[in-house]
Short mmCIF file of C-alpha atoms and ligand atoms in Angstrom, two decimals:
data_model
loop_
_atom_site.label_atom_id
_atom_site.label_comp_id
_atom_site.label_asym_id
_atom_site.label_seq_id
_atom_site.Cartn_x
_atom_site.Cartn_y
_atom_site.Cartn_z
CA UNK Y 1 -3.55 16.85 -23.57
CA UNK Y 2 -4.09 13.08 -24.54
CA UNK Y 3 -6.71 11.37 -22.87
CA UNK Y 4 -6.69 8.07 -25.41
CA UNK Y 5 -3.95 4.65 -24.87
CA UNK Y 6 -1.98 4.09 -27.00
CA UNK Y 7 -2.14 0.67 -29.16
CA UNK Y 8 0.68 -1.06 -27.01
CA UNK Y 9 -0.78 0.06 -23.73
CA UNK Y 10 -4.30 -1.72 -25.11
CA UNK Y 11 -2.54 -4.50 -26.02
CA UNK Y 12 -0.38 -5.04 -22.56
CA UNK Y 13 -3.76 -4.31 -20.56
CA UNK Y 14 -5.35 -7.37 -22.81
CA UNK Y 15 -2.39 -9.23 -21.53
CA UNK Y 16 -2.79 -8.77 -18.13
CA UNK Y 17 -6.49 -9.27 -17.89
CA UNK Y 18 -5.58 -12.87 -20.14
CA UNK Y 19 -3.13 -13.56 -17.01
CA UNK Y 20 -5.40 -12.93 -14.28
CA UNK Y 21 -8.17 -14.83 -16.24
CA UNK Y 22 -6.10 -18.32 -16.35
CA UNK Y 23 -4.17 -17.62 -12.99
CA UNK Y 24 -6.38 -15.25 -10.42
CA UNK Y 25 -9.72 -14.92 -11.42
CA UNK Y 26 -11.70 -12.35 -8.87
CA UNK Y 27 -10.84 -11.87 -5.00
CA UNK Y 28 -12.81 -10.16 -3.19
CA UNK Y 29 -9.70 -9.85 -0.78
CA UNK Y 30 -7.73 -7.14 -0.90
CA UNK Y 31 -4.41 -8.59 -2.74
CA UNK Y 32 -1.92 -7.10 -0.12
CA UNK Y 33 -3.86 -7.67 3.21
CA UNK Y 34 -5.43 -11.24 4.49
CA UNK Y 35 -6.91 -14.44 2.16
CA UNK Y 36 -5.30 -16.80 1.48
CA UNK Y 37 -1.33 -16.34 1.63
CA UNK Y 38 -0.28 -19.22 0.11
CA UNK Y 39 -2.63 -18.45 -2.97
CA UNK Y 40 -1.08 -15.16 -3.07
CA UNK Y 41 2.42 -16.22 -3.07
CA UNK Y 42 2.15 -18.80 -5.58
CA UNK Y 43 0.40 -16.25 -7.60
CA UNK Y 44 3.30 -13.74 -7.21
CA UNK Y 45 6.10 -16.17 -8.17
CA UNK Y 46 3.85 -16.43 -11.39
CA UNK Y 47 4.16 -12.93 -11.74
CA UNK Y 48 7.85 -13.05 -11.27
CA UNK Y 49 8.04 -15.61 -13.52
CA UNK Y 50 6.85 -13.99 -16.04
CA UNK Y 51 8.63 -10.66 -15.18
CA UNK Y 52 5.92 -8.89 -13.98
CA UNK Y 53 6.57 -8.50 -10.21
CA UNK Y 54 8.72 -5.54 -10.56
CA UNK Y 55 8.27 -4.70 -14.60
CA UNK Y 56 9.17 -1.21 -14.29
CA UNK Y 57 12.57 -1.89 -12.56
CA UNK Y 58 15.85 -1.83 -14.64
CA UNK Y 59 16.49 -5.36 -16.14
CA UNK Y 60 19.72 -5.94 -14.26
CA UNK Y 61 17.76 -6.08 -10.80
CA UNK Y 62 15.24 -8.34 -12.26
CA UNK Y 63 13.02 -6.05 -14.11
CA UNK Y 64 12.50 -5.26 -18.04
CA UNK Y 65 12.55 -2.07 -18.41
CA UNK Y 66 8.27 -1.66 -18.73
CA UNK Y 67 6.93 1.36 -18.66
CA UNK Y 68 5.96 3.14 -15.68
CA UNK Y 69 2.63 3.54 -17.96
CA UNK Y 70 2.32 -0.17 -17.92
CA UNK Y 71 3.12 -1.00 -14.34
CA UNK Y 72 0.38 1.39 -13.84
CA UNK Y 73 -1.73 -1.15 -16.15
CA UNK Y 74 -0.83 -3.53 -14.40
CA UNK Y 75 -1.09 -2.12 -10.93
CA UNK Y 76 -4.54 -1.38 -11.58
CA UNK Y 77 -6.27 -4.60 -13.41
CA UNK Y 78 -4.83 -6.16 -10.30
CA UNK Y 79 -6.27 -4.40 -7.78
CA UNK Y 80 -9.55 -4.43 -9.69
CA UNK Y 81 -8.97 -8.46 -9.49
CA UNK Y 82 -8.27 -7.88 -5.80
CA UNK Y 83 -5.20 -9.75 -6.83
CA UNK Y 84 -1.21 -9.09 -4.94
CA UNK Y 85 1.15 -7.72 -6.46
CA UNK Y 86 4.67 -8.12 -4.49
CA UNK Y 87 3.70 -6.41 -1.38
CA UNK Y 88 6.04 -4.08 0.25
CA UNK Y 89 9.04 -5.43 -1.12
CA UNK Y 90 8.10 -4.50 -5.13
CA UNK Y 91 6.04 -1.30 -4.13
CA UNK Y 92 8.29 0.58 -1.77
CA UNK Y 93 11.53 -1.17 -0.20
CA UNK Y 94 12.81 -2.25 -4.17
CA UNK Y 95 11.73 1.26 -6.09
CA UNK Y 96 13.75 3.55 -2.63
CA UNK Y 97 16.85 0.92 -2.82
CA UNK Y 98 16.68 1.51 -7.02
CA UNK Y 99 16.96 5.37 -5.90
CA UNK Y 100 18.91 5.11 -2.52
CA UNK Y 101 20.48 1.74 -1.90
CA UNK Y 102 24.46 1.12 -2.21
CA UNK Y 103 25.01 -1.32 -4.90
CA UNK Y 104 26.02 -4.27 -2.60
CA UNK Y 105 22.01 -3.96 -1.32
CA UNK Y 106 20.69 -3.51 -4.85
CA UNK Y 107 23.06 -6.81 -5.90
CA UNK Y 108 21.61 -8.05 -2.19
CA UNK Y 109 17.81 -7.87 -2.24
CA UNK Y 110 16.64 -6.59 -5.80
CA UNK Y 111 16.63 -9.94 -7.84
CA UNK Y 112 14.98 -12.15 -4.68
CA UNK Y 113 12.24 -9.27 -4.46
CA UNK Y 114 12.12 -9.61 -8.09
CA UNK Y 115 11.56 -13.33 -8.41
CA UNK Y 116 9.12 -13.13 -5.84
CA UNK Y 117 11.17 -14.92 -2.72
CA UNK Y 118 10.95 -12.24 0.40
CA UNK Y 119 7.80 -10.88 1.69
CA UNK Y 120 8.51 -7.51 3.83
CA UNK Y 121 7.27 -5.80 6.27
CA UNK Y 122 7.36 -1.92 7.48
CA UNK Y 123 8.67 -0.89 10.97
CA UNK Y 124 7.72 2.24 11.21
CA UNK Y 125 4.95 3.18 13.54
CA UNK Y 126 6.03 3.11 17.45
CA UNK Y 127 3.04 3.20 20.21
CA UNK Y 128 4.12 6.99 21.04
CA UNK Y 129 5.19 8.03 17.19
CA UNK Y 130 2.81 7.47 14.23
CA UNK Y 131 1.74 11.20 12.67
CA UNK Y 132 4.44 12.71 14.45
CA UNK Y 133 6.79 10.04 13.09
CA UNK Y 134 10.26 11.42 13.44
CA UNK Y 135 9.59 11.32 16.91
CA UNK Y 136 10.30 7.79 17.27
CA UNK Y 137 12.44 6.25 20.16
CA UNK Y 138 13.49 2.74 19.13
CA UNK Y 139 17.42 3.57 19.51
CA UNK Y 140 20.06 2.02 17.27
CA UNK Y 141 23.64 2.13 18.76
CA UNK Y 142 26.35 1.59 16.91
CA UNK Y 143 28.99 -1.27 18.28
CA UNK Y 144 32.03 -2.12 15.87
CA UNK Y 145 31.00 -2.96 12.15
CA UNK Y 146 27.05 -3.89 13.70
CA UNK Y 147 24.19 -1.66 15.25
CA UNK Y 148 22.58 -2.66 18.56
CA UNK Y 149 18.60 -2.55 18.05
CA UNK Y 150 16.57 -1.91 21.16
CA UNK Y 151 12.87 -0.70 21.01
CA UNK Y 152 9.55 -1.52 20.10
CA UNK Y 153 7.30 -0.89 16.91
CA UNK Y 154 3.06 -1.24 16.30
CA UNK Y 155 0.98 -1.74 13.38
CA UNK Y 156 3.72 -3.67 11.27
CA UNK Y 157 1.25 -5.10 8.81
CA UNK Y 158 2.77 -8.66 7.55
CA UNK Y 159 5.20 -9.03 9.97
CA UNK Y 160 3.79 -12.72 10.81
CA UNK Y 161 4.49 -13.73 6.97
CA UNK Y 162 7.47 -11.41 6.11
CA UNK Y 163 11.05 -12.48 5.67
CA UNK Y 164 12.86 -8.85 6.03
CA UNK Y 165 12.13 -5.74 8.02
CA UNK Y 166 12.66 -2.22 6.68
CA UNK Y 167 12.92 -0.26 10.17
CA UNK Y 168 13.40 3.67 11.52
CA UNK Y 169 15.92 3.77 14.46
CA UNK Y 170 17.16 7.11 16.55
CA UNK Y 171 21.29 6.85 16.46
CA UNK Y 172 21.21 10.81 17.47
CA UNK Y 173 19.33 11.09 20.16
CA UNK Y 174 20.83 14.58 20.75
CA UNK Y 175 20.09 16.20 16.96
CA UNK Y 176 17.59 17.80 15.94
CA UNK Y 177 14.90 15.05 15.42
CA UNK Y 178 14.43 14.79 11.69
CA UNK Y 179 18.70 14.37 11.75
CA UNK Y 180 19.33 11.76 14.19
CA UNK Y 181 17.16 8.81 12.41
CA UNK Y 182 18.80 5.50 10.85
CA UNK Y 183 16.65 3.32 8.48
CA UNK Y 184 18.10 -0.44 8.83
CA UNK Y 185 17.22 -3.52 6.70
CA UNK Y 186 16.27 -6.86 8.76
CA UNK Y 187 16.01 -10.35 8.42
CA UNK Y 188 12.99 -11.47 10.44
CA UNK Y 189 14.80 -14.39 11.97
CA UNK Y 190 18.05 -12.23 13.53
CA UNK Y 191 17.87 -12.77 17.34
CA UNK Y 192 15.58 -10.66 19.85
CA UNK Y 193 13.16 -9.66 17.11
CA UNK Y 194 9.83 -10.95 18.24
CA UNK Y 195 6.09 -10.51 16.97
CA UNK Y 196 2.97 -10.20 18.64
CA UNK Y 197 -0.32 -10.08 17.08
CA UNK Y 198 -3.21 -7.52 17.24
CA UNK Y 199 -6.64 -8.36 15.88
CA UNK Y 200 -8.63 -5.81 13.59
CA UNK Y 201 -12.51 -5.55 14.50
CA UNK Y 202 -13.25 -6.98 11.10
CA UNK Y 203 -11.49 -10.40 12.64
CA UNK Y 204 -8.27 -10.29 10.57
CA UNK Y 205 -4.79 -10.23 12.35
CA UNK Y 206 -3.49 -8.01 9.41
CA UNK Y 207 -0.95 -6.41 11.85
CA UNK Y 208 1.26 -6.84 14.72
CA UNK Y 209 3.28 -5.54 17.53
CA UNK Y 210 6.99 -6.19 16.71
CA UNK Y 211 10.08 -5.87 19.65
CA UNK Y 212 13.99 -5.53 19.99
CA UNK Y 213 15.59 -6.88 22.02
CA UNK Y 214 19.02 -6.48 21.52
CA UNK Y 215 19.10 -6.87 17.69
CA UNK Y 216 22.15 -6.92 15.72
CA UNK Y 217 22.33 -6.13 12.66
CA UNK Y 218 25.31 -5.70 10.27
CA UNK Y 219 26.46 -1.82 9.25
CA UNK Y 220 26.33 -2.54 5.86
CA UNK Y 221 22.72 -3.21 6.25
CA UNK Y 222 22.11 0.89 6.97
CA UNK Y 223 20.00 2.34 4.57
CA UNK Y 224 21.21 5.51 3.38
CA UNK Y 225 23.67 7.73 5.33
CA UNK Y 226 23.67 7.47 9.60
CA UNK Y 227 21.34 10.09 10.47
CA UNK Y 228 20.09 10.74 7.26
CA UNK Y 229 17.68 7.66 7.65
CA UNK Y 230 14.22 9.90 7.67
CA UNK Y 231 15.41 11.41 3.98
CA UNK Y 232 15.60 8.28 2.74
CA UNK Y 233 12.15 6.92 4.38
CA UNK Y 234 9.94 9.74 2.71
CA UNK Y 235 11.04 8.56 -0.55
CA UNK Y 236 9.61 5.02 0.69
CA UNK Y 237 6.61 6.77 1.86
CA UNK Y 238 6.17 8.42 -1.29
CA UNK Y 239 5.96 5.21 -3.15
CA UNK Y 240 3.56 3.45 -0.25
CA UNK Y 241 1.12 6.33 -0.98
CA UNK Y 242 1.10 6.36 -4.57
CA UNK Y 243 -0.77 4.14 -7.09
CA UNK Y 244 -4.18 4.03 -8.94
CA UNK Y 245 -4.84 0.74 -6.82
CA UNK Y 246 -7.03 2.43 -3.78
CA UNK Y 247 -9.68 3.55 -7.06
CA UNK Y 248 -9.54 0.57 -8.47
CA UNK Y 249 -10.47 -1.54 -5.55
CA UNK Y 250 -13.18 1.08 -4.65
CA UNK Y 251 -14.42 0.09 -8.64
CA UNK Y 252 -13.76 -3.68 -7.51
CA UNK Y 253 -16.65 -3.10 -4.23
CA UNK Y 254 -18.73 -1.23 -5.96
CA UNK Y 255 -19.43 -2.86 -9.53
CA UNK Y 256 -20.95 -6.15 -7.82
CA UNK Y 257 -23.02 -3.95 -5.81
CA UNK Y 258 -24.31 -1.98 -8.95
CA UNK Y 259 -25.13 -5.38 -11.05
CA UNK Y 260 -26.99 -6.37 -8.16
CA UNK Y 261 -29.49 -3.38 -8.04
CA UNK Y 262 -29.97 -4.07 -11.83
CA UNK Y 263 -30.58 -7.32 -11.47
CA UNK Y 264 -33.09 -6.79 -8.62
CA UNK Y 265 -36.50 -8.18 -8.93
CA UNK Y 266 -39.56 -6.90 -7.39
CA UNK Y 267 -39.22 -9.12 -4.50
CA UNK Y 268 -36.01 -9.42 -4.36
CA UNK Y 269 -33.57 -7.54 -1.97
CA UNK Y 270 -31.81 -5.28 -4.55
CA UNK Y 271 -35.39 -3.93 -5.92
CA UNK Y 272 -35.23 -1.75 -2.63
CA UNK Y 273 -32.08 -0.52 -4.03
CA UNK Y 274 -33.06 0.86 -7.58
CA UNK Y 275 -36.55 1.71 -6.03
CA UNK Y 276 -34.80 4.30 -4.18
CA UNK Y 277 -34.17 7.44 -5.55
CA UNK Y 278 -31.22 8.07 -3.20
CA UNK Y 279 -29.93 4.90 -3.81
CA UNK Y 280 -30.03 5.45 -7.27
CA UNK Y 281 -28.19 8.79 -6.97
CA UNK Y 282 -25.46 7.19 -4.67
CA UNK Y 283 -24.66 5.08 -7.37
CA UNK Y 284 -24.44 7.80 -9.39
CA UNK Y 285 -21.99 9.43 -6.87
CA UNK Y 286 -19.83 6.54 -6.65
CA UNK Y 287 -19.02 5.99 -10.54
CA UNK Y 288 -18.57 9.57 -10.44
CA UNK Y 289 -15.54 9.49 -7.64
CA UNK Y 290 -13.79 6.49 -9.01
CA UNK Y 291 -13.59 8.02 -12.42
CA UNK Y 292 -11.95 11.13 -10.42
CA UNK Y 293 -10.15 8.63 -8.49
CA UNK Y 294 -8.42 7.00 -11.14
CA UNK Y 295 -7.28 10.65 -12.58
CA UNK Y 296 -5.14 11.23 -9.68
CA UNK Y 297 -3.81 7.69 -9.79
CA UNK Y 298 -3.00 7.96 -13.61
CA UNK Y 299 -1.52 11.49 -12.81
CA UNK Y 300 1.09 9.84 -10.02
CA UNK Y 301 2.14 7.39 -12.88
CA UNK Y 302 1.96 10.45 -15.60
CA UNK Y 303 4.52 12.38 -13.56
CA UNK Y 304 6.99 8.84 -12.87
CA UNK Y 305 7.01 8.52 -16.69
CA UNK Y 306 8.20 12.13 -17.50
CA UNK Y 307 10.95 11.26 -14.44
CA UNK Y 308 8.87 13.93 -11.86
CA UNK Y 309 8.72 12.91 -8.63
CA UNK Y 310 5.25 12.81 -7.21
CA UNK Y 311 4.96 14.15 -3.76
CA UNK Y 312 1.32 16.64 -2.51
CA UNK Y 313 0.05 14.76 -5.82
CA UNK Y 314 0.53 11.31 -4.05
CA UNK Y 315 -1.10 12.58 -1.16
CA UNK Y 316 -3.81 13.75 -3.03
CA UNK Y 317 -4.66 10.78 -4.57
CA UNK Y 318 -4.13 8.96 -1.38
CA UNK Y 319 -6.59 11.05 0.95
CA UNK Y 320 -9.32 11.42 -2.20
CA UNK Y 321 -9.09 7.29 -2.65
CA UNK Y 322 -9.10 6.23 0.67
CA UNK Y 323 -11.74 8.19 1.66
CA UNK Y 324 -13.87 7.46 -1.39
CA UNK Y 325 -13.65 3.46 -0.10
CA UNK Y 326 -15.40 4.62 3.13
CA UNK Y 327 -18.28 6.66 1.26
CA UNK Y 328 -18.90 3.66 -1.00
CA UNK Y 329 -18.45 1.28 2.04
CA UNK Y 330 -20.97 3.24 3.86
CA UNK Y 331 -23.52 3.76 0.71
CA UNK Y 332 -23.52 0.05 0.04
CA UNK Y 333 -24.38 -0.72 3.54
CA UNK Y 334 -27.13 1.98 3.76
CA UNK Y 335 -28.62 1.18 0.47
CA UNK Y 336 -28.92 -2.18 1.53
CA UNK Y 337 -30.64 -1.73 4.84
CA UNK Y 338 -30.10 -4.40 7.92
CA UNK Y 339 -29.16 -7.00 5.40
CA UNK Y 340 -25.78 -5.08 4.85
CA UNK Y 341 -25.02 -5.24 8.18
CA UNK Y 342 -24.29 -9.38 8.22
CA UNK Y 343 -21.61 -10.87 8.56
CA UNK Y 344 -20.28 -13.11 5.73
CA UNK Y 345 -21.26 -16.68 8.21
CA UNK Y 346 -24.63 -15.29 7.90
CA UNK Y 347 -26.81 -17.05 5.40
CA UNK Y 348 -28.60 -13.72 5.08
CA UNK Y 349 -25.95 -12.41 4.06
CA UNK Y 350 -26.29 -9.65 0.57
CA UNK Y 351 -23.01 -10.15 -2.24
CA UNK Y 352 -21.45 -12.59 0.48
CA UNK Y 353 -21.37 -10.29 3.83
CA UNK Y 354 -19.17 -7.87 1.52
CA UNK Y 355 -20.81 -4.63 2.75
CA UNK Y 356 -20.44 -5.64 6.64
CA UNK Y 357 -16.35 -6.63 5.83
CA UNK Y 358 -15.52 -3.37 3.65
CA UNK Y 359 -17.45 -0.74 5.97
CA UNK Y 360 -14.95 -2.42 8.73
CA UNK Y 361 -11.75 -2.94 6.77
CA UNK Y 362 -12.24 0.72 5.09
CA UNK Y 363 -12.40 2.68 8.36
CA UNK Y 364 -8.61 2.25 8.81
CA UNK Y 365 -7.90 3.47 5.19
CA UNK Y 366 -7.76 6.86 5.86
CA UNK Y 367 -5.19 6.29 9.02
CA UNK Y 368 -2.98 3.73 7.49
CA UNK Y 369 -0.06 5.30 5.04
CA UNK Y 370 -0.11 8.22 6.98
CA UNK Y 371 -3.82 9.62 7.91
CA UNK Y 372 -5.80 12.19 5.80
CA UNK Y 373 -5.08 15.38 8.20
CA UNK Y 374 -1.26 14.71 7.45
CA UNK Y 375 -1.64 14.08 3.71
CA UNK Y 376 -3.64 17.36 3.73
CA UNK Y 377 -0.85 18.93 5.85
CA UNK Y 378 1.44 17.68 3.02
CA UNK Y 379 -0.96 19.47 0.44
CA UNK Y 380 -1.26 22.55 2.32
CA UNK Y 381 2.73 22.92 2.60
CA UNK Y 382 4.36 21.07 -0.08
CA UNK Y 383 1.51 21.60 -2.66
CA UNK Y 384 0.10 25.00 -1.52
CA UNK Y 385 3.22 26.59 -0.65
CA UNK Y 386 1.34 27.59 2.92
CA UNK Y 387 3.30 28.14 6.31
CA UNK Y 388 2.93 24.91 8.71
CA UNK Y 389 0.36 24.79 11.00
C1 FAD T 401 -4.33 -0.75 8.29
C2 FAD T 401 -3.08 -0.11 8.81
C3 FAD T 401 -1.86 -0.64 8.45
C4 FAD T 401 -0.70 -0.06 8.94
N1 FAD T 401 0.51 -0.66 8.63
C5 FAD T 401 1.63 -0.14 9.13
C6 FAD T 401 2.89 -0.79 8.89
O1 FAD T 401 2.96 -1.82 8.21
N2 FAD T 401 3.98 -0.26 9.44
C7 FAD T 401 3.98 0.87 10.19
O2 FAD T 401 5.03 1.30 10.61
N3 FAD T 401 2.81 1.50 10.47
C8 FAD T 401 1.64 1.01 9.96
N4 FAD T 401 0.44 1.62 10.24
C9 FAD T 401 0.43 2.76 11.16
C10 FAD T 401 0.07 4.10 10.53
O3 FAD T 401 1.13 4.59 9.77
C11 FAD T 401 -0.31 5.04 11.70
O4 FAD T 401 -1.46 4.52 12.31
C12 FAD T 401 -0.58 6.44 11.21
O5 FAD T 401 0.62 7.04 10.76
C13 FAD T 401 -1.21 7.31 12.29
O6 FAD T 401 -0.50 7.26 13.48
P1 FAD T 401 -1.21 6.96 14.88
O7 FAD T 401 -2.07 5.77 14.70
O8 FAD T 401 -0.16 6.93 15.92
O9 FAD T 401 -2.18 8.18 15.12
P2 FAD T 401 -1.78 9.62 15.70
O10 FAD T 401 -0.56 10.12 15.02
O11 FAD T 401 -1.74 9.54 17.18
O12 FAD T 401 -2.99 10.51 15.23
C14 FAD T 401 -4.24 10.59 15.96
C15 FAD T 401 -5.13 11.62 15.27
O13 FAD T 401 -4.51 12.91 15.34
C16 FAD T 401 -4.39 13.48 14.04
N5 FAD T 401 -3.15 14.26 13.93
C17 FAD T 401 -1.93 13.92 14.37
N6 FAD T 401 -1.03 14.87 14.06
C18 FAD T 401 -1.70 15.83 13.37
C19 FAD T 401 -1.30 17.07 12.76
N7 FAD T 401 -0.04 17.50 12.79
N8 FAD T 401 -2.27 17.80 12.14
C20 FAD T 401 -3.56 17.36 12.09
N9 FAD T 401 -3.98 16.20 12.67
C21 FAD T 401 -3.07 15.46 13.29
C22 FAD T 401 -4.33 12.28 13.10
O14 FAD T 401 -4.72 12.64 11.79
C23 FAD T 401 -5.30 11.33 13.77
O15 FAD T 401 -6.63 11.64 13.41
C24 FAD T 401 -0.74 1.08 9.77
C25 FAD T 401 -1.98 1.62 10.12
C26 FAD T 401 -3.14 1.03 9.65
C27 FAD T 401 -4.45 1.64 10.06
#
């Protein structure tokens, strides 16, 4: 067991911290969701620039061969920046087409994702179909050399900003409903796609409802085999619900709140917060769980750099880290009392209305990426070895 860094890992961590120093800074935004977009993707092509986008990719698709020990780095001074790093397209659609994708699509899509020039978006989710996923209706028929795309999708986070569409179709609606699924690559401007958006009770419009309406799109665009589509999407999933990033943005949330109950003075607002004993504990609790946090997000990128593939593990460290951000979410707001409860418009207002926006924004944490009963299913069955429920 090795529990130290080595001297290059220290060294490419200084790096990256130097980077986000001259070109980020601190956001208190999460990098992949809202803020300011154009920020974002002027800060990605920076990242591209200097090959950091997709670092762990092979160098012929626009990567250089990093470590998966580095992206991991990487992956998580970023988040604690709140900063992006390549969205969908360098997470999960580039690392399943590296694994999955014919090489006409790797040629196609893996050096624009890699300099930083698509944004993409997940069609996954259908109004009747989110746990139960295979389930899903939106049909795909085949016509010629093109697919006809009729159906509708919900939740498609991005889809106002993103380029391309990575989407789950039926072609079989007679098989067996894990076999008769499709998984299509679209460009947001083909005819009859169309967007509309829903707002989050935190006030962001982070995600949309997305239709088709007679959408063609070209066979060669198929992702994986016809009907083999869902095989191909847990691979995707996998990657969406890996990553040491959900710890580190719990760290990002809570280390503001902890200087502030240090700093407090006796009149102040914080002093109610290190005059508590509870508070004090909670604290306590919370740099506890994002030290545990991290573990399962170092052991995801532990496993990709002996060339394991991560699976219960992922889920693990996705249902322990999401719901650690709504514990710390709701311990800030406690320990802070009504103040914590303001928006950020409110001149009142404690660390800038934080504690109001991430006790909102982390309730759907432990829904989105698939919610915390299925990654437990996932643990039960695939980690356990239990019979399904
Ligand atoms: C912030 C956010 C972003 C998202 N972004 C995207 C996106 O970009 N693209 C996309 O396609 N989707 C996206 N989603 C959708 C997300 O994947 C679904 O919301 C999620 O899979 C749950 O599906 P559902 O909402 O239909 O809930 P349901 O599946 O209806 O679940 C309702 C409740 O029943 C429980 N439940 C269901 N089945 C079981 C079971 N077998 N055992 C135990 N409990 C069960 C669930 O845990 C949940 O508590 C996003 C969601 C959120 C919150």
């Amino acid at each position: 067991m090795e529990f130290s860094w080595s001297e290059q890992d220290q060294a490419f961590r200084g790096q990256v911290r130097a980077f986000l120093d001259e070109h980020w800074g601190t956001s208190n935004e999460d990098g992949e969701g809202g803020g300011d977009r154009n920020r974002g993707r002027a800060f990605e092509k920076k990242l591209a620039e200097h090959g950091w986008l997709t670092m762990a990719w092979p160098q012929e698709y626009g990567g250089r061969n990093a470590t998966h020990i580095e992206q991991m780095i990487f992956a998580e001074e970023s988040a604690l920046r709140g900063a992006p790093t390549g969205g969908q397209g360098a997470r999960m659609v580039g690392p399943t087409l590296i694994i999955h994708g014919t090489e006409e699509q790797k040629q196609e899509h893996l050096p624009k994702i890699a300099a930083g020039e698509v944004m993409w978006c997940q069609g996954f989710s259908e109004p009747g179909s989110g746990s139960d996923l295979a389930s899903l209706q939106t049909r795909a028929t085949r016509d010629g050399d093109e697919y006809v795309i009729n159906g509708q999708k919900i939740w498609t986070s991005g889809a106002q900003h993103a380029d391309w569409i990575h989407v789950l179709t039926r072609t079989d609606p007679d098989a067996p409903k894990h076999r008769g699924i499709s998984y299509f690559m679209l460009d947001m401007k083909t005819p009859g796609i169309s967007i509309r958006p829903i707002e989050q009770m935190h006030g962001a419009r982070g995600f949309n409802e997305t239709f088709f309406e007679d959408v063609r799109v070209p066979a060669k665009n198929r992702f994986g085999e016809e009907n083999r589509g869902w095989y191909v999407s847990t691979t995707t999933l996998d990657f969406e619900r890996s990553g040491v990033h959900r710890a580190a943005a719990v760290e990002r949330g809570y280390k503001p709140f902890l200087e502030y109950a240090k700093q407090a003075d006796s009149a102040g607002a914080g002093s109610r917060v290190v005059d508590s004993n509870v508070n004090r504990l909670s604290l306590a609790d919370t740099a506890t769980e994002v030290e545990i946090g991290r573990l399962y997000g170092y052991r995801v990128a532990w496993m990709q750099s002996k060339g394991l593939v991560p699976n219960y593990e992922a889920s693990m460290s996705k249902a322990f880290n999401s719901e650690l951000s709504q514990r710390n979410a709701r311990r800030n707001i406690n320990m802070v009392g009504l103040h914590g409860a303001l928006r950020p418009e409110s001149s009142h207002a404690v660390l800038g209305g934080q504690t109001c926006q991430s006790y909102m924004s982390t309730v759907s944490a432990t829904i989105a990426a698939g919610t915390s009963e299925i990654q437990r299913n996932i643990i039960a069955t695939r980690g356990l070895g239990l019979p399904r429920g």
